């Protein structure tokens, strides 16, 4: 209904409790034909897009700006951030999640996102708890995944959100080990007792499946309406002593104290208007900055980029779809405008003699004719996905793949920009000079792209997911995905080997590895050292997060341009631990002027050198020889050093 929110809990004036006004979603204040206000909020780059920036400060600014828009729209709770993992490359909601295929990337981003919202008076909601990795059968599928894998791979982004003080979590539609997420005592207990979450749990829309079991497991609020949690039912359950007043008080206390923590009882809180236009020039500029900083330059043969204006000549051909900028579903924000590639490139070339000529690419022969006329061609290829279903495959489709090959055959300076909700196949890579990925860039797509193409921004985006050579390269069986049986069961039998972990374990080179991304400058790594701060000791101390060792490395910008490097630390465990060959443990974005250098330090805690013991239900430090790798991607590791935990 126009002027309402995705979730509306009315105020209780007698008790002085304000209304809860919940709105989707992870890439901005959701507007739609049904809720009204189309085009009155910023269509931000998606969560996976900004994950590709590996820039925690940028995530904080993004969430802060979203919080401002939610507040001006009168909402006080954002149904964000999305913290699922890209276990299945085709999964429909990968674009909405901050983790990509790595829990540490997700954890760092989750913290910034939660703080960005909650520091600015908007309740954040970490979703979807837990193992909501696929959309196929999402309402019924059971994610069958063991405790160790959950603690090591799927829980850390949520744990980080809890550490950052997130006051609400959304339980998912799916089942975990046969029990629905919103009544799953096991996972909800882990959330509160092991991950330290002390806020309230709200169900995904219609994900509540019971009254008593859910209340006892710790579901505090049913959304969007009370089918299982309504006064009549609860009164009957109290009368029959199936639940106690304490059960209800506990949930009420959780909700109210969370609202208080984020300032909802503040008398001076300003009222917002759901129909107001809350966009601003500052937010448009930030959206543009995020696109540029999240764009990943995968390939740059002969350093064709950044474009040299002198080489472009009379014209540049811009070819391909330009309207796909976002994914679909509850996280969709209807954009106030779209800066297309041609608009962005035209603006960048405003003061030059080079004409921008556009062709949609729908008719390959006319696109080829245009590409023949100009020295340089930029081809934009796109695909998208949506909540509610997974992509059928990772292909951009024959039409677009043929288009790229046909253009590349006649134009030796072909640059391809890929707009995609996640992993994608690029069979034509070796035919073209440069390849960029813009993910789901939102309304400022073309400006952000032009900033990178012309060098206003030196790219520093890095892949948050592996780019495979072919569909289902990891060889998932139907049992693993999408699951088997009338009420589907999906077995996470790959255990810890998702994404780059699988490629490493199987010694297969992906098309482009996790963490990869080029810059217009170069960086050199030296002086890796590991300094013990305190001994790795008792088991009880393992989860403490206290620094045990410091890994330090010197990074120098050895090129002619200023640039940003994402310094990545991976750890190899002693063989008996049964961990993947190497795992990201920390990363840091550094900005370096040409020729400047800096020392990057990573704190290593006992927990980071531990594995989850599912029998004792605790972290155990692994003893033996570890190897620390530092470098520019999971497959571009420049330095390594062993250290021993005795
Ligand atoms: C989605 C949630 C969303 C909710 C409300 C559900 O279908 O899974 O992510 O917040 O709808 O729109």
mmCIF file of C-alpha atoms and ligand atoms in Angstrom, residues 6-7 23-26 30 79-80 93 96-97 125 127-128 132 135 138-139 170 172-173 203-206 329-331 387, ligand 1:
data_model
loop_
_atom_site.group_PDB
_atom_site.id
_atom_site.type_symbol
_atom_site.label_atom_id
_atom_site.label_comp_id
_atom_site.label_asym_id
_atom_site.label_seq_id
_atom_site.Cartn_x
_atom_site.Cartn_y
_atom_site.Cartn_z
ATOM 1 C CA UNK A 6 7.510 -3.520 4.237
ATOM 2 C CA UNK A 7 6.899 -4.170 7.934
ATOM 3 C CA UNK A 23 11.932 -1.456 5.084
ATOM 4 C CA UNK A 24 13.953 -3.442 2.578
ATOM 5 C CA UNK A 25 16.677 -3.722 1.672
ATOM 6 C CA UNK A 26 20.388 -4.242 1.264
ATOM 7 C CA UNK A 30 12.984 -0.073 -1.483
ATOM 8 C CA UNK A 79 16.115 -5.171 6.458
ATOM 9 C CA UNK A 80 19.841 -5.271 5.776
ATOM 10 C CA UNK A 93 20.663 -13.568 -4.118
ATOM 11 C CA UNK A 96 22.586 -8.949 -2.127
ATOM 12 C CA UNK A 97 25.184 -10.450 0.173
ATOM 13 C CA UNK A 125 18.953 -6.570 10.534
ATOM 14 C CA UNK A 127 19.881 -11.763 7.338
ATOM 15 C CA UNK A 128 19.126 -14.561 6.608
ATOM 16 C CA UNK A 132 19.947 -19.524 3.060
ATOM 17 C CA UNK A 135 16.754 -19.608 -3.783
ATOM 18 C CA UNK A 138 14.172 -21.776 -0.473
ATOM 19 C CA UNK A 139 10.883 -22.209 1.390
ATOM 20 C CA UNK A 170 16.224 -12.293 10.491
ATOM 21 C CA UNK A 172 15.489 -17.645 7.099
ATOM 22 C CA UNK A 173 12.884 -19.605 5.156
ATOM 23 C CA UNK A 203 11.259 -14.113 11.067
ATOM 24 C CA UNK A 204 11.565 -13.665 7.347
ATOM 25 C CA UNK A 205 8.175 -12.923 5.822
ATOM 26 C CA UNK A 206 5.993 -16.006 6.544
ATOM 27 C CA UNK A 329 13.246 -9.083 -5.572
ATOM 28 C CA UNK A 330 12.670 -7.418 -2.226
ATOM 29 C CA UNK A 331 16.037 -5.673 -2.487
ATOM 30 C CA UNK A 387 15.295 -13.373 -5.206
HETATM 31 C C1 LIG B 1 12.941 -11.723 1.814
HETATM 32 C C2 LIG B 1 13.567 -10.809 2.838
HETATM 33 C C3 LIG B 1 12.806 -9.508 2.864
HETATM 34 C C4 LIG B 1 11.347 -9.785 3.158
HETATM 35 C C5 LIG B 1 10.498 -8.543 3.217
HETATM 36 C C6 LIG B 1 11.454 -11.862 1.989
HETATM 37 O O1 LIG B 1 10.897 -12.522 0.895
HETATM 38 O O2 LIG B 1 13.543 -12.996 1.881
HETATM 39 O O3 LIG B 1 14.910 -10.599 2.543
HETATM 40 O O4 LIG B 1 13.366 -8.628 3.807
HETATM 41 O O5 LIG B 1 10.836 -10.604 2.126
HETATM 42 O O6 LIG B 1 10.338 -7.976 1.977
#
